[in-house]
Amino acid sequence: MVDLVSGEELWLWRRQAQQQAIAQDIPAAELDWLLQEMIGLDRLSLRLELFKEQPQILLRLPFAELMQLWEQRVATRVPVQYLAGATTWRNFVLRVSPAVLIPRPETEEIIDLAKDLAKDLAKQLAAFQSGHWADLGTGSGAIALGLADAFPEAVVHAIDRSSEALAIAQQNAEQLGLSRIRFYQGDWFEPIASLQGNLSGMVSNPPYIPSRLIAELQPEVSRHEPHLALDGGADGLDCIRQLVSAAPLYLKSGGIWLVELMQGQADTVAQLLVAQGSYRQIQVHADLAGIDRFVSATRI
Ligand code: GLN
């Protein structure tokens, strides 16, 4: 499954593909990322077009297939990460498929927040960085992997309703050698009923987009990413409401509740946590773009 192409031939195609990208409002950097992932050309060689001088370049897939992948990117707006089957997230390269949401850069911060919150708690309660942590709606496994990496003593429980997503998450864990993650298929906390009162923390990036807004998202998202991972019901908060009401049964006293949400939802979610009555230290956290993106709380 390899092919040979001359540097000149590849250069000519890339130049035409770059023009296509510009015309279609697709970041031209995505083309180079695809060339790096699928052919293994290095970034500098692409930037300086050094590859043009190479008489022959060994491709990991037939050139025609590469051209076809790019055609799909442009014509049907398939996200480049699905075409490459991979994305980078924190310090990981993760496998992705259309069965899972492509992990977003802003979600990377949820791991640092979990670490900071756990550090504060560890001052009062030893063993907070160990113990049991849960990632509800794990998708590609990104958050579970981030937690396992951040808390080397912890056992991480990764749950998803989709068995296809779990298969991807499991492959990612195996590939990264993170063996302290247990995977479960099911609805939110339901598969980990035996851990009631035992969780040090729960982290989730649940579906939170209001149903009527899904069609308005960029076509890469609305046409290709799993709606199961996006659609949060009429006001986007269906899943978050479930996480607010179910978590107190599972978190130990002092345990952390940490959830990602959409711009404009933070105050409502903070009110839901107050009204539930089992939480203290409710905090809203902005992401690097300054958007209120996460809410955390501590189980009383
Ligand atoms: N952040 C994602 C987006 O912008 C949505 C993820 C989610 O619903 N949890 O499309």
Short mmCIF file of C-alpha atoms and ligand atoms in Angstrom, two decimals:
data_model
loop_
_atom_site.label_atom_id
_atom_site.label_comp_id
_atom_site.label_asym_id
_atom_site.label_seq_id
_atom_site.Cartn_x
_atom_site.Cartn_y
_atom_site.Cartn_z
CA MET A 1 0.00 0.00 0.00
CA VAL A 2 2.73 2.46 -0.92
CA ASP A 3 3.26 4.72 -3.87
CA LEU A 4 6.02 6.84 -5.33
CA VAL A 5 5.60 10.37 -6.59
CA SER A 6 8.07 12.99 -7.73
CA GLY A 7 8.55 16.08 -5.58
CA GLU A 8 7.54 18.22 -8.52
CA GLU A 9 4.29 16.31 -9.00
CA LEU A 10 3.39 16.61 -5.33
CA TRP A 11 4.30 20.28 -5.32
CA LEU A 12 2.03 20.97 -8.28
CA TRP A 13 -0.88 19.17 -6.66
CA ARG A 14 -0.33 20.90 -3.32
CA ARG A 15 -0.33 24.31 -4.97
CA GLN A 16 -3.66 23.62 -6.63
CA ALA A 17 -5.11 22.14 -3.41
CA GLN A 18 -4.00 25.24 -1.49
CA GLN A 19 -5.91 27.43 -3.92
CA GLN A 20 -8.96 25.23 -3.48
CA ALA A 21 -8.67 25.60 0.29
CA ILE A 22 -8.51 29.38 0.08
CA ALA A 23 -11.50 29.50 -2.28
CA GLN A 24 -13.55 27.27 0.02
CA ASP A 25 -12.55 29.01 3.24
CA ILE A 26 -10.74 25.98 4.62
CA PRO A 27 -7.53 26.68 6.56
CA ALA A 28 -4.65 25.82 4.19
CA ALA A 29 -2.74 24.52 7.22
CA GLU A 30 -5.13 21.53 7.21
CA LEU A 31 -3.68 20.42 3.89
CA ASP A 32 -0.16 20.38 5.30
CA TRP A 33 -1.36 18.58 8.41
CA LEU A 34 -2.84 15.89 6.17
CA LEU A 35 0.44 15.64 4.26
CA GLN A 36 2.34 15.30 7.51
CA GLU A 37 -0.01 12.66 8.90
CA MET A 38 -0.53 10.63 5.74
CA ILE A 39 2.84 10.96 4.02
CA GLY A 40 5.15 11.83 6.85
CA LEU A 41 6.54 15.00 5.22
CA ASP A 42 8.02 17.23 7.88
CA ARG A 43 6.71 20.69 8.57
CA LEU A 44 9.84 22.55 7.56
CA SER A 45 10.10 20.71 4.27
CA LEU A 46 6.49 21.76 3.59
CA ARG A 47 7.00 25.34 4.69
CA LEU A 48 10.13 25.84 2.62
CA GLU A 49 8.92 23.53 -0.14
CA LEU A 50 12.15 21.55 0.11
CA PHE A 51 10.32 18.39 -0.96
CA LYS A 52 9.94 19.85 -4.46
CA GLU A 53 13.59 19.00 -5.18
CA GLN A 54 13.23 15.34 -4.20
CA PRO A 55 13.22 13.08 -7.28
CA GLN A 56 11.02 10.56 -5.51
CA ILE A 57 8.86 10.67 -2.41
CA LEU A 58 7.62 7.48 -0.83
CA LEU A 59 3.93 7.73 0.08
CA ARG A 60 2.26 5.60 2.73
CA LEU A 61 -0.87 5.44 0.60
CA PRO A 62 -1.54 5.69 -3.12
CA PHE A 63 -1.36 9.27 -4.38
CA ALA A 64 -4.81 8.90 -5.92
CA GLU A 65 -6.18 8.09 -2.47
CA LEU A 66 -4.57 11.14 -0.93
CA MET A 67 -6.11 13.31 -3.63
CA GLN A 68 -9.46 11.68 -2.98
CA LEU A 69 -9.23 12.39 0.76
CA TRP A 70 -8.64 16.06 0.06
CA GLU A 71 -11.53 16.05 -2.41
CA GLN A 72 -13.76 14.78 0.41
CA ARG A 73 -12.49 17.49 2.72
CA VAL A 74 -13.43 20.16 0.21
CA ALA A 75 -16.56 18.77 -1.40
CA THR A 76 -18.34 17.22 1.60
CA ARG A 77 -16.71 19.17 4.46
CA VAL A 78 -15.46 16.07 6.28
CA PRO A 79 -13.24 17.25 9.15
CA VAL A 80 -9.59 16.64 8.35
CA GLN A 81 -9.18 14.71 11.62
CA TYR A 82 -11.69 12.08 10.44
CA LEU A 83 -9.85 11.80 7.13
CA ALA A 84 -6.54 11.25 8.87
CA GLY A 85 -8.20 9.14 11.59
CA ALA A 86 -6.25 11.05 14.20
CA THR A 87 -5.99 14.28 16.12
CA THR A 88 -3.60 15.80 18.63
CA TRP A 89 -4.93 16.66 22.07
CA ARG A 90 -2.77 17.70 25.02
CA ASN A 91 0.34 15.52 24.79
CA PHE A 92 -1.47 12.72 22.98
CA VAL A 93 -2.10 11.65 19.42
CA LEU A 94 -5.61 10.20 19.56
CA ARG A 95 -7.41 7.99 17.11
CA VAL A 96 -10.78 9.40 16.05
CA SER A 97 -13.62 8.25 13.82
CA PRO A 98 -17.06 9.67 13.04
CA ALA A 99 -18.30 7.65 16.06
CA VAL A 100 -16.64 10.15 18.38
CA LEU A 101 -16.57 13.91 18.77
CA ILE A 102 -13.17 15.32 17.78
CA PRO A 103 -11.66 16.46 21.08
CA ARG A 104 -11.42 20.26 21.12
CA PRO A 105 -8.46 22.40 22.23
CA GLU A 106 -10.59 24.21 24.83
CA THR A 107 -11.42 20.88 26.48
CA GLU A 108 -7.70 20.36 27.15
CA GLU A 109 -8.03 22.84 30.00
CA ILE A 110 -10.49 20.68 31.92
CA ILE A 111 -7.59 18.40 32.93
CA ASP A 112 -5.58 21.30 34.37
CA LEU A 113 -8.68 22.45 36.25
CA ALA A 114 -9.19 18.96 37.69
CA LYS A 115 -5.54 18.94 38.79
CA ASP A 116 -5.82 22.36 40.46
CA LEU A 117 -9.06 21.49 42.21
CA ALA A 118 -7.66 18.17 43.43
CA LYS A 119 -4.51 19.89 44.70
CA ASP A 120 -6.60 22.26 46.81
CA LEU A 121 -8.56 19.38 48.25
CA ALA A 122 -5.50 17.25 48.87
CA LYS A 123 -4.44 19.83 51.47
CA GLN A 124 -7.43 18.82 53.59
CA LEU A 125 -8.01 15.27 52.47
CA ALA A 126 -5.14 13.01 51.57
CA ALA A 127 -5.60 10.64 48.66
CA PHE A 128 -7.64 12.99 46.49
CA GLN A 129 -5.27 12.63 43.61
CA SER A 130 -5.65 8.89 43.90
CA GLY A 131 -8.93 7.07 44.34
CA HIS A 132 -11.62 6.77 41.71
CA TRP A 133 -12.35 9.33 38.99
CA ALA A 134 -15.07 9.11 36.33
CA ASP A 135 -15.33 10.52 32.80
CA LEU A 136 -19.00 10.49 31.81
CA GLY A 137 -19.55 10.38 28.05
CA THR A 138 -15.91 9.64 27.28
CA GLY A 139 -16.16 9.55 23.44
CA SER A 140 -12.59 9.18 22.13
CA GLY A 141 -11.43 8.74 25.74
CA ALA A 142 -9.62 12.09 25.75
CA ILE A 143 -10.67 13.24 29.23
CA ALA A 144 -10.21 9.79 30.79
CA LEU A 145 -6.71 9.58 29.30
CA GLY A 146 -5.90 13.09 30.49
CA LEU A 147 -7.05 12.20 34.02
CA ALA A 148 -5.08 8.94 34.08
CA ASP A 149 -2.01 10.88 32.96
CA ALA A 150 -2.57 13.69 35.50
CA PHE A 151 -3.29 11.39 38.46
CA PRO A 152 -0.81 8.52 38.26
CA GLU A 153 -2.32 6.87 41.35
CA ALA A 154 -5.97 7.04 40.33
CA VAL A 155 -8.28 4.53 38.71
CA VAL A 156 -10.33 6.19 35.98
CA HIS A 157 -13.78 4.93 34.99
CA ALA A 158 -14.73 5.87 31.42
CA ILE A 159 -18.38 5.53 30.46
CA ASP A 160 -20.18 6.02 27.17
CA ARG A 161 -23.53 5.09 25.71
CA SER A 162 -21.92 4.25 22.37
CA SER A 163 -20.03 0.98 22.13
CA GLU A 164 -18.41 2.22 18.91
CA ALA A 165 -17.01 5.19 20.80
CA LEU A 166 -15.79 2.94 23.62
CA ALA A 167 -13.90 0.78 21.13
CA ILE A 168 -12.00 3.88 19.97
CA ALA A 169 -11.38 5.03 23.56
CA GLN A 170 -10.02 1.60 24.46
CA GLN A 171 -7.67 1.59 21.47
CA ASN A 172 -6.40 5.01 22.50
CA ALA A 173 -5.73 3.83 26.06
CA GLU A 174 -3.89 0.75 24.81
CA GLN A 175 -1.81 2.73 22.38
CA LEU A 176 -0.80 5.21 25.07
CA GLY A 177 -0.12 2.45 27.60
CA LEU A 178 -2.56 3.93 30.11
CA SER A 179 -3.89 0.82 31.77
CA ARG A 180 -5.61 2.32 34.81
CA ILE A 181 -8.78 3.08 32.86
CA ARG A 182 -11.86 0.88 33.04
CA PHE A 183 -14.45 1.15 30.29
CA TYR A 184 -18.20 0.71 30.59
CA GLN A 185 -21.06 0.92 28.15
CA GLY A 186 -24.15 2.57 29.57
CA ASP A 187 -26.00 5.65 30.62
CA TRP A 188 -24.08 8.14 32.79
CA PHE A 189 -23.42 6.64 36.25
CA GLU A 190 -25.58 3.55 35.75
CA PRO A 191 -22.69 1.09 34.98
CA ILE A 192 -20.68 2.16 38.05
CA ALA A 193 -23.42 1.77 40.67
CA SER A 194 -20.93 -0.12 42.88
CA LEU A 195 -18.89 3.08 43.28
CA GLN A 196 -21.65 5.05 45.03
CA GLY A 197 -20.13 7.37 47.63
CA ASN A 198 -16.62 6.55 46.40
CA LEU A 199 -15.70 8.92 43.58
CA SER A 200 -12.99 11.52 44.22
CA GLY A 201 -14.13 13.35 41.13
CA MET A 202 -16.34 13.29 38.08
CA VAL A 203 -15.48 15.13 34.87
CA SER A 204 -17.63 15.41 31.77
CA ASN A 205 -17.90 17.15 28.43
CA PRO A 206 -21.54 16.19 27.84
CA PRO A 207 -23.70 17.09 24.85
CA TYR A 208 -24.75 20.68 25.55
CA ILE A 209 -25.79 22.29 22.26
CA PRO A 210 -29.51 23.22 22.16
CA SER A 211 -31.16 20.94 19.55
CA ARG A 212 -32.35 23.78 17.31
CA LEU A 213 -28.80 25.19 17.04
CA ILE A 214 -27.18 22.00 15.74
CA ALA A 215 -28.11 22.68 12.12
CA GLU A 216 -26.52 26.12 12.39
CA LEU A 217 -23.10 24.82 13.42
CA GLN A 218 -20.37 24.69 10.80
CA PRO A 219 -21.03 21.86 8.30
CA GLU A 220 -17.97 19.91 9.50
CA VAL A 221 -19.69 19.61 12.88
CA SER A 222 -23.38 19.39 12.01
CA ARG A 223 -22.97 16.98 9.08
CA HIS A 224 -20.19 14.75 10.34
CA GLU A 225 -19.82 14.71 14.12
CA PRO A 226 -22.09 12.44 16.18
CA HIS A 227 -25.23 14.27 17.28
CA LEU A 228 -25.34 11.94 20.29
CA ALA A 229 -22.27 13.83 21.53
CA LEU A 230 -23.62 17.29 20.71
CA ASP A 231 -27.38 17.48 21.24
CA GLY A 232 -28.26 18.56 24.76
CA GLY A 233 -32.04 18.85 24.20
CA ALA A 234 -34.25 21.94 23.98
CA ASP A 235 -32.06 24.26 26.10
CA GLY A 236 -28.88 22.17 25.83
CA LEU A 237 -28.95 21.33 29.53
CA ASP A 238 -30.73 17.95 29.59
CA CYS A 239 -27.55 15.98 30.29
CA ILE A 240 -26.04 18.53 32.64
CA ARG A 241 -29.25 18.43 34.73
CA GLN A 242 -28.83 14.66 35.04
CA LEU A 243 -25.19 15.07 36.08
CA VAL A 244 -26.18 17.66 38.72
CA SER A 245 -28.86 15.44 40.23
CA ALA A 246 -27.11 12.05 40.03
CA ALA A 247 -23.55 12.94 41.06
CA PRO A 248 -24.11 13.51 44.82
CA LEU A 249 -24.91 9.82 45.22
CA TYR A 250 -21.58 8.86 43.66
CA LEU A 251 -19.16 11.51 44.93
CA LYS A 252 -17.60 11.16 48.31
CA SER A 253 -17.73 14.13 50.65
CA GLY A 254 -15.26 16.66 49.21
CA GLY A 255 -15.48 15.05 45.78
CA ILE A 256 -15.19 17.21 42.67
CA TRP A 257 -17.93 17.89 40.09
CA LEU A 258 -16.46 19.40 36.91
CA VAL A 259 -18.31 19.92 33.64
CA GLU A 260 -17.76 21.71 30.32
CA LEU A 261 -20.59 23.79 28.90
CA MET A 262 -21.46 26.38 26.29
CA GLN A 263 -21.16 30.14 26.37
CA GLY A 264 -24.17 31.54 28.23
CA GLN A 265 -24.98 28.39 30.26
CA ALA A 266 -22.71 28.88 33.29
CA ASP A 267 -25.07 30.92 35.48
CA THR A 268 -27.98 28.54 34.94
CA VAL A 269 -25.80 25.55 35.76
CA ALA A 270 -24.44 27.25 38.89
CA GLN A 271 -28.06 27.89 39.95
CA LEU A 272 -28.95 24.24 39.33
CA LEU A 273 -26.05 23.19 41.58
CA VAL A 274 -27.14 25.60 44.34
CA ALA A 275 -30.75 24.41 44.09
CA GLN A 276 -29.70 20.76 44.30
CA GLY A 277 -28.43 21.44 47.82
CA SER A 278 -25.53 18.94 47.98
CA TYR A 279 -22.75 21.16 46.63
CA ARG A 280 -20.50 23.91 47.93
CA GLN A 281 -17.64 25.93 46.40
CA ILE A 282 -19.47 26.37 43.11
CA GLN A 283 -17.15 28.09 40.64
CA VAL A 284 -17.30 29.22 37.01
CA HIS A 285 -14.06 29.01 35.01
CA ALA A 286 -13.27 30.80 31.74
CA ASP A 287 -11.32 29.11 28.96
CA LEU A 288 -8.27 30.72 27.31
CA ALA A 289 -10.57 32.64 24.96
CA GLY A 290 -12.25 34.21 28.00
CA ILE A 291 -15.51 32.28 27.56
CA ASP A 292 -17.19 30.84 30.69
CA ARG A 293 -16.65 27.25 29.68
CA PHE A 294 -16.52 25.13 32.86
CA VAL A 295 -18.36 24.90 36.16
CA SER A 296 -17.00 23.06 39.17
CA ALA A 297 -18.37 22.26 42.61
CA THR A 298 -17.51 20.21 45.67
CA ARG A 299 -19.78 17.57 47.19
CA ILE A 300 -20.76 18.63 50.73
N1 GLN B 1 -17.57 22.09 21.86
C1 GLN B 1 -18.30 21.34 20.88
C2 GLN B 1 -18.63 22.22 19.68
O1 GLN B 1 -18.26 23.34 19.66
C3 GLN B 1 -19.55 20.76 21.48
C4 GLN B 1 -19.22 19.70 22.43
C5 GLN B 1 -20.37 19.30 23.28
O2 GLN B 1 -21.56 19.42 22.98
N2 GLN B 1 -20.00 18.78 24.38
O3 GLN B 1 -19.21 21.78 18.72
#
